[in-house]
XYZ file of C-alpha atoms in Angstrom:
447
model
C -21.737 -11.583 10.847
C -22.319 -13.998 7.731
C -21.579 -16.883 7.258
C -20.295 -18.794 3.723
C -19.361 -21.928 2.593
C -16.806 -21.460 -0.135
C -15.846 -24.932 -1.530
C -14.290 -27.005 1.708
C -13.859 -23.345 3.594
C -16.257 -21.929 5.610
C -15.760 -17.770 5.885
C -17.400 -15.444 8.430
C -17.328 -11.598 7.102
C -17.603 -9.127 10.189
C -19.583 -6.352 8.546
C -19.576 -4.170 12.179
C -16.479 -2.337 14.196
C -18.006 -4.078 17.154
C -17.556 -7.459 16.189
C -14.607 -6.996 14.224
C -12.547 -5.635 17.170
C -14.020 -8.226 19.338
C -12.610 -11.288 16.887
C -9.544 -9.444 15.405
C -7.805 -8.083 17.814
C -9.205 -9.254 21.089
C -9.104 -12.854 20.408
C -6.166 -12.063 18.174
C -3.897 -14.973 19.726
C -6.396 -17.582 18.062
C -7.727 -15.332 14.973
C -4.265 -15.038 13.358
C -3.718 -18.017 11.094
C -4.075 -18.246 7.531
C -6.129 -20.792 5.547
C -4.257 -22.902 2.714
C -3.844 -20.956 -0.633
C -2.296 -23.654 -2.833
C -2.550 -20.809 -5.824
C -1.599 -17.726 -4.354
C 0.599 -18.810 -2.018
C 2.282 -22.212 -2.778
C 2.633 -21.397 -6.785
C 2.225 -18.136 -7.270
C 4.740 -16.905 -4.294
C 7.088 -19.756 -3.855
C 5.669 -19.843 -0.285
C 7.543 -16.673 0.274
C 4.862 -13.796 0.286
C 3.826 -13.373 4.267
C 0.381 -12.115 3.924
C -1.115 -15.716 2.880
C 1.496 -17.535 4.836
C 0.081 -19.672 7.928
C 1.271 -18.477 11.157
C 4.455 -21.077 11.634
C 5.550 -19.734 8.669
C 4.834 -16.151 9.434
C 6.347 -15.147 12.586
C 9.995 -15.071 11.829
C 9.523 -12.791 9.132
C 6.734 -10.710 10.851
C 9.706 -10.077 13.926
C 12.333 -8.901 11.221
C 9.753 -6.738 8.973
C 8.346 -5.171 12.844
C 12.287 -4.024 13.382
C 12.083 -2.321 9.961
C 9.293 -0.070 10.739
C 9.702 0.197 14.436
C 9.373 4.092 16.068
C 13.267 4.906 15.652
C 13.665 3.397 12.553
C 10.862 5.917 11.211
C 12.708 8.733 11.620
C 15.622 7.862 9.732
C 13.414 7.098 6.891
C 11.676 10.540 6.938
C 14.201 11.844 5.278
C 14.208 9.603 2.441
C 10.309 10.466 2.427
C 11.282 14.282 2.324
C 13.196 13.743 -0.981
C 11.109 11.828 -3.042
C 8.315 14.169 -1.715
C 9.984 16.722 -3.103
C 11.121 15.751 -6.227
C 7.160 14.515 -6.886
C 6.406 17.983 -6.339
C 8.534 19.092 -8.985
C 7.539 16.309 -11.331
C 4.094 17.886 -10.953
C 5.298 21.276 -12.316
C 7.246 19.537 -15.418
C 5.306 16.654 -16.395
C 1.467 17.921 -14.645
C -0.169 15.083 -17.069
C 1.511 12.560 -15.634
C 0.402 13.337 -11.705
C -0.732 9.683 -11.282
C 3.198 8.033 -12.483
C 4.489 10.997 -10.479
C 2.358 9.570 -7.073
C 3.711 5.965 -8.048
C 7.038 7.028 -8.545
C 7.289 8.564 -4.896
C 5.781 5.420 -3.413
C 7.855 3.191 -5.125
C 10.970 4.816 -4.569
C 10.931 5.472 -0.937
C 9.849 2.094 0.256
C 12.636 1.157 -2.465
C 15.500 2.921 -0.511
C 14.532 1.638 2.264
C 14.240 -2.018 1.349
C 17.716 -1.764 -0.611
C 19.226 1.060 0.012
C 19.510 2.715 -2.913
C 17.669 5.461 -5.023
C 15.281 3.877 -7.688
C 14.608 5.062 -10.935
C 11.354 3.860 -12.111
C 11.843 2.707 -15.996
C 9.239 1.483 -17.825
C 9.970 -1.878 -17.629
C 10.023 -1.736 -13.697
C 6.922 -0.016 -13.637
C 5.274 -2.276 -15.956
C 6.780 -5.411 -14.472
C 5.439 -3.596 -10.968
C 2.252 -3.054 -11.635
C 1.782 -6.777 -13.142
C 3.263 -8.762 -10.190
C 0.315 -6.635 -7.545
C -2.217 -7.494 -10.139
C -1.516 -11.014 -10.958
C -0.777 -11.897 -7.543
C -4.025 -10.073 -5.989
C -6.062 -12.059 -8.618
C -4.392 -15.429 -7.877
C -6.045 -15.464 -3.887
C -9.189 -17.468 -4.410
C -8.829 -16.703 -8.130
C -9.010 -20.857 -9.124
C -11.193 -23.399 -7.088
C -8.189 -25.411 -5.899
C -7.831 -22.275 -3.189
C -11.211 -23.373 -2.103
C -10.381 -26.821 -2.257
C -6.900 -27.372 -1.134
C -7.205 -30.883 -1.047
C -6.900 -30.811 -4.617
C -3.181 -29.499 -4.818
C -2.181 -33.291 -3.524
C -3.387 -35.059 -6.872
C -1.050 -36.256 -9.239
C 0.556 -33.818 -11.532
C -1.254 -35.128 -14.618
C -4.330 -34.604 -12.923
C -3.330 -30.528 -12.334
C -3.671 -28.859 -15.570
C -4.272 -25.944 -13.386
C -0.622 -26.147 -12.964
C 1.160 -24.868 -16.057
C -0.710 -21.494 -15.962
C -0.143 -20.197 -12.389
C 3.357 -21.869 -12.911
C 4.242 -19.719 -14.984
C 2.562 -16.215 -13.209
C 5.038 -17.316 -10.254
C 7.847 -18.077 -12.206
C 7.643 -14.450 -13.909
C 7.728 -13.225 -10.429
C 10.139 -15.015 -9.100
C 12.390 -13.652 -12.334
C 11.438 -9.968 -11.446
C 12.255 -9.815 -7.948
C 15.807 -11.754 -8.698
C 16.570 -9.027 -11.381
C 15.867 -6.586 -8.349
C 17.862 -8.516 -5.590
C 20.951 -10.387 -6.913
C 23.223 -7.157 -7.851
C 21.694 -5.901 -4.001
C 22.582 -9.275 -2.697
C 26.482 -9.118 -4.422
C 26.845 -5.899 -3.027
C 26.002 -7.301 0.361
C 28.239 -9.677 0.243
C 30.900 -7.738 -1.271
C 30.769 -4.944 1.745
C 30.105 -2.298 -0.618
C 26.356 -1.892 -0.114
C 24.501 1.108 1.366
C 22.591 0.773 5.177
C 19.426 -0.983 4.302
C 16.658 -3.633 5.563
C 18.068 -6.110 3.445
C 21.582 -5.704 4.655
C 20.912 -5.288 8.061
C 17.346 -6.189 9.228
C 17.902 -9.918 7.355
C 22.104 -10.649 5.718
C 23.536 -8.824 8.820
C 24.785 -11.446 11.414
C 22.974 -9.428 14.220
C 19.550 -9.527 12.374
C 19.560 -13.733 13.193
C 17.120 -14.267 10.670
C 16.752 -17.952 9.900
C 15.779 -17.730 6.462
C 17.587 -18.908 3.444
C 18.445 -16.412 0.692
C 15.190 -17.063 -1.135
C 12.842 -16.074 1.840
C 15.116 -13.393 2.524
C 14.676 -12.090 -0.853
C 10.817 -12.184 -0.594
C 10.767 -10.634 2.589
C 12.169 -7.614 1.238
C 10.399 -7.540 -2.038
C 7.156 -7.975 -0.802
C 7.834 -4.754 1.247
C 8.548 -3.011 -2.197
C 5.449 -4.518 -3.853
C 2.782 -3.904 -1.262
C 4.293 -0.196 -0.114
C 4.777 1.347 -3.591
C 0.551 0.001 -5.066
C -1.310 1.267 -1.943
C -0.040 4.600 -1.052
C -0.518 5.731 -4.976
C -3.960 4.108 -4.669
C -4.729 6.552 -1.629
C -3.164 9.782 -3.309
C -5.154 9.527 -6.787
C -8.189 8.763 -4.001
C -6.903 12.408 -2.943
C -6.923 14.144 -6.134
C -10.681 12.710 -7.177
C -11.520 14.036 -3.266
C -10.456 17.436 -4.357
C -12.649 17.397 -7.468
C -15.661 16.257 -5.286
C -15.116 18.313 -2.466
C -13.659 21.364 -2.883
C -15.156 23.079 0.332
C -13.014 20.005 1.920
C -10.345 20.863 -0.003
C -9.947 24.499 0.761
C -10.257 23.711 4.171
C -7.509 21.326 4.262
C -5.324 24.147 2.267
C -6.518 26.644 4.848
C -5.306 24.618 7.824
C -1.966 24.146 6.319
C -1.816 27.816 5.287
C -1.845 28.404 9.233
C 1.383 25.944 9.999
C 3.012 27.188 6.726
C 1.886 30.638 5.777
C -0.394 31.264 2.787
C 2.417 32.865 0.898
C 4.954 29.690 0.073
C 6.662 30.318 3.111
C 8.038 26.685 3.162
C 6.637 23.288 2.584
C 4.917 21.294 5.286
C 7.621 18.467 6.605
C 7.204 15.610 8.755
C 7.631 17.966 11.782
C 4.562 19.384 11.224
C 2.791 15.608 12.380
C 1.201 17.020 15.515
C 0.264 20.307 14.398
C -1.704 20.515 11.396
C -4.773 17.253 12.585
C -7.201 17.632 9.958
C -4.500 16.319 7.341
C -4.126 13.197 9.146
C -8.363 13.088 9.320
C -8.408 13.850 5.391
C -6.002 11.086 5.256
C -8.244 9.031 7.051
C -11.748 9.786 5.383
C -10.383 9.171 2.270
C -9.440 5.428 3.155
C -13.036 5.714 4.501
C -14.519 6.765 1.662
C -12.596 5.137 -0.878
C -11.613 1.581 0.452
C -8.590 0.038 -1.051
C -9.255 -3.210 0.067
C -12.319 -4.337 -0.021
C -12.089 -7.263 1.706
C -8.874 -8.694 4.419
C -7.050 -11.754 3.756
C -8.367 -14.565 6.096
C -8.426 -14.729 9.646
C -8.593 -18.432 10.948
C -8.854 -19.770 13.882
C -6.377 -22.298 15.540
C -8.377 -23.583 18.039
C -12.253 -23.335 18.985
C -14.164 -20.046 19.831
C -17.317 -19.679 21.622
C -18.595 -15.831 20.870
C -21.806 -14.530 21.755
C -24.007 -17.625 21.660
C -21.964 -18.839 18.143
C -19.730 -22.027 18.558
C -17.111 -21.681 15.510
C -14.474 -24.612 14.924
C -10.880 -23.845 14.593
C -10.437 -23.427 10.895
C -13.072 -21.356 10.593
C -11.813 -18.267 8.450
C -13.058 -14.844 9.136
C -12.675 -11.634 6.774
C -13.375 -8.011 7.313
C -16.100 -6.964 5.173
C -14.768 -3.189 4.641
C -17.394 -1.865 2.481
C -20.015 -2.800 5.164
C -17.815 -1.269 8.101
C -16.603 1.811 6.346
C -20.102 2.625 6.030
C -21.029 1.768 9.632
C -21.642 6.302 10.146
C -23.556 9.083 9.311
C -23.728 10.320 5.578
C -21.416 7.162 4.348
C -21.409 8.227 1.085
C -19.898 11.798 1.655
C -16.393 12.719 2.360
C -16.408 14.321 5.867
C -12.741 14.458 6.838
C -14.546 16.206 10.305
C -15.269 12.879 11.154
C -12.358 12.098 12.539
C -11.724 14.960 14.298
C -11.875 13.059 17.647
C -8.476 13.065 19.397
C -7.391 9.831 17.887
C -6.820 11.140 13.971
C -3.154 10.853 14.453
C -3.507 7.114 14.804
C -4.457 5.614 11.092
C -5.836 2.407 12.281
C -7.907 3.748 15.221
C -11.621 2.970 13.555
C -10.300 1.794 10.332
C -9.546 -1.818 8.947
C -7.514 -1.169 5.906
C -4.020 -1.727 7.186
C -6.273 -4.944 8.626
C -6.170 -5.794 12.282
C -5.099 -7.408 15.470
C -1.440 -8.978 15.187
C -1.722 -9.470 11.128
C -1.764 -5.756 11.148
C 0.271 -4.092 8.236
C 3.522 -3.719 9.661
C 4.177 -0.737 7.654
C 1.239 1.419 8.450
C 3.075 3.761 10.277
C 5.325 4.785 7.324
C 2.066 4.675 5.201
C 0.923 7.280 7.555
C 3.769 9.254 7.462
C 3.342 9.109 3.789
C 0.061 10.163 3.048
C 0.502 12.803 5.446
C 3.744 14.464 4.029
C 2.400 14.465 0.208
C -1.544 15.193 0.744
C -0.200 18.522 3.199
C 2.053 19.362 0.668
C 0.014 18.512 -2.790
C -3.112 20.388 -1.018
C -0.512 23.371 -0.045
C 1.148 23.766 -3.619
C -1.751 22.514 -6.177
C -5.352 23.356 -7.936
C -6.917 20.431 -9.528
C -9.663 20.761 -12.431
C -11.217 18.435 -14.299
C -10.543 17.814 -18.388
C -13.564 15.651 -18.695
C -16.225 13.559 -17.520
C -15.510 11.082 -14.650
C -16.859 8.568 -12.454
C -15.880 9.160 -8.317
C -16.950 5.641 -8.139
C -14.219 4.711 -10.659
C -10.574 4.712 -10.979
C -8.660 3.233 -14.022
C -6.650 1.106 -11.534
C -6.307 -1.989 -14.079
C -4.527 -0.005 -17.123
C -1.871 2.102 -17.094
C -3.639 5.097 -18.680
C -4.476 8.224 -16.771
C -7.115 7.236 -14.000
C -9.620 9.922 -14.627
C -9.040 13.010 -16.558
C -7.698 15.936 -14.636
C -4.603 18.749 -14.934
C -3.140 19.976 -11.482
C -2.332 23.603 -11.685
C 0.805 25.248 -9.802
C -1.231 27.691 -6.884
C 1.234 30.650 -7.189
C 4.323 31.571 -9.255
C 5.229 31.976 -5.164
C 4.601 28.477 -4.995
C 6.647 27.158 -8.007
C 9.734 28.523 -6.544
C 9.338 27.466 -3.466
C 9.144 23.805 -4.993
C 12.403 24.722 -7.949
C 14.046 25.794 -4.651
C 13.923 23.284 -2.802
C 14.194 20.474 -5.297
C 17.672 21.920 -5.857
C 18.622 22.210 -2.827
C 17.738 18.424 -1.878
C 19.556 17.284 -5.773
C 16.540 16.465 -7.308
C 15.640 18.634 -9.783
C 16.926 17.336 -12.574
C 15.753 14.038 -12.135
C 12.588 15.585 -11.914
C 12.324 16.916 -15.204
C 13.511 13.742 -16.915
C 10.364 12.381 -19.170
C 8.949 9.272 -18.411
C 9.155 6.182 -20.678
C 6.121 5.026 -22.406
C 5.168 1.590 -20.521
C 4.885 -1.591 -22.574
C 1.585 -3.698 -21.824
C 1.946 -6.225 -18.605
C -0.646 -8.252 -19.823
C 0.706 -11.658 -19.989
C 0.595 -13.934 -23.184
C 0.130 -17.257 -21.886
């Protein structure tokens, strides 16, 4: 453990599994507060975002975002993540340059359905507006000093010229997500819109959400937000594994090749969860390998902990440090998918601290799961990847919308192509497929 004293906060990163389980989720009754984010949270979010919400705040929305990604619900969602599975896969045969918009448009579409019940198509302007909200509002936690000193938020507005700025970063957001949810919301309240989270998990009657409209709306935003950025984070992780690794690769293709035949025989499907366990260890190593997060939100403690000789005071904050335990094995640097291989590879979180821990876990890790399962089985099953240039494994063109590193995925059979044509027809996708994308305007703000 280490301790720092950031402005008026005092932080404790866990850089071991040990102690992290020990804190996180064993003293997880009294480790799952938040600290004051004044920025990011107050501003910034409206107080509506959950993740840097304290825990009074938190709970009601934690219970109604739990029934949306409980065990049954997952299975009606599967096939929603069968579709837009398959209509990346085709995407990847017409527009093979675009693989990385392809991933996002997957993502963002699924968790989209889900969240509103309707199919999304990903202009543009909702991709560009997308990707700005995650980065503006992932920059805003801890991003100005009041977050370190809270006590600063309560001086008199002429004494904030903080304010204007990240005033107008959460008013922009605030826009966005309205443009999203008031034709959802009229449709709701009209009777004419589709099953969804929003219309049943949080407007239905039964759902007894006690929420006004506003935290309603972020509720089911943020699911959007946070589920369409990290799982096409994880699959361009995936394609710079297969240029690494190829050995890795080809074994992950020959493993599949056993469940689905080496010939295009049919694409792997969410069926196939239990019986093909090194895709759910690739899965794992490359969240491993490749953090997303490097860091958790904040931890704090509501009341006093003694631990192992170490008095800390409630409002002590502790963070995972997931650089330090994602290295915490043999041959960090190298992507060993074998790993994992240890009976518990089917369960995402079981040694790993990117969906965080204890009871702030990611309530939608399970579908992330699911996810990253369906498209790395079938991406490994249908594709070749080759490098167009010199790249950096270490570095991914996350911040710009440009290509992330340069590569062109390559169709593995003419077998294969049909079998993808095929069965993007059959599910009515194909022609949405082959649509081109828009060129995306720049996000970067002007103010």
């Amino acid at each position: 453990m280490t301790t720092l004293h950031l402005g008026s906060k005092t932080w404790v990163t866990l850089n071991t599994h040990r102690v992290t389980h020990e804190i996180i989720v064993k003293r997880g009754s009294i480790t799952n507060g938040r600290s004051a984010y004044p920025i990011a949270s107050d501003i910034v979010s409206h107080s509506g975002r959950s993740l840097v919400l304290p825990t009074a705040q938190w709970s009601e929305k934690r219970r109604v975002m739990h029934h949306l990604l409980s065990g049954s619900a997952l299975k009606k969602y599967g096939e929603f993540q069968e579709i837009e599975s398959t209509q990346m896969l085709a995407e990847y045969i017409f527009k093979p340059k675009e693989w990385y918009r392809n991933h996002y448009r997957y993502a963002n579409s699924v968790i989209h359905r889900i969240a509103l019940g309707e199919r999304f198509i990903m202009s543009a302007q909702n991709l560009a507006n997308t990707q700005r909200i995650v980065a503006e509002f992932t920059r805003s936690i801890g991003a100005s000093i009041i977050d370190w000193f809270p006590a600063l938020s309560r001086l008199p507005r002429f004494m904030q010229p903080w304010r204007g700025y990240w005033e107008k970063v959460g008013q922009f957001h605030l826009d966005v997500y309205r443009s999203w949810w008031d034709p959802v919301k009229k449709q709701i309240d009209d009777g004419t819109a589709p099953p969804s989270f929003a219309r049943d998990g949080l407007l239905s009657p039964n759902a007894k959400f006690s929420g006004d409209d506003q935290e309603a709306m972020y509720v089911t935003l943020q699911l959007i937000e946070a589920g369409s950025d990290t799982t096409r984070e994880v699959l361009n992780c995936f394609v710079m594994a297969a240029l690494c690794y190829p050995n890795k690769f080809q074994r992950l293709r020959d493993e599949i090749d056993k469940v689905c035949g080496s010939n295009a025989e049919r694409l792997p499907v969410l069926a196939d969860l239990e019986n093909i366990p090194y895709v759910h260890a690739y899965a794992k190593e490359l969240l491993r390998w490749r953090p997303i997060f490097i860091s958790t939100p904040d931890h704090m403690l509501t009341e006093d902990l003694e631990f192992e000789g170490y008095l800390f005071p409630a409002g002590t904050c502790f963070a995972i440090n997931e650089i330090a335990v994602s290295y915490e094995c043999e041959s960090p640097t190298e992507f060993i998918p074998e790993r994992w291989l240890d009976g518990k590879e089917m369960d995402i979180t079981h040694g790993l601290w990117q969906f965080g821990g204890g009871r702030r876990i990611c309530v939608g890790y399970k579908l992330g799961q699911r996810s990253l399962f369906l498209n790395i089985a079938r991406l490994a099953y249908c594709f070749d990847y080759h490098a167009t240039g010199p790249y950096n494994s270490k570095h991914m063109n996350y911040e710009k919308t440009g290509e992330p590193f340069p590569v062109m995925p390559t169709i593995r059979s003419e077998a294969h192509r049909e079998l993808i044509l095929r069965e993007a027809k059959d599910a009515g996708v194909l022609e949405e497929a082959q649509l081109e994308y828009e060129s995306i305007p720049d996000w970067v703000p002007e103010y």
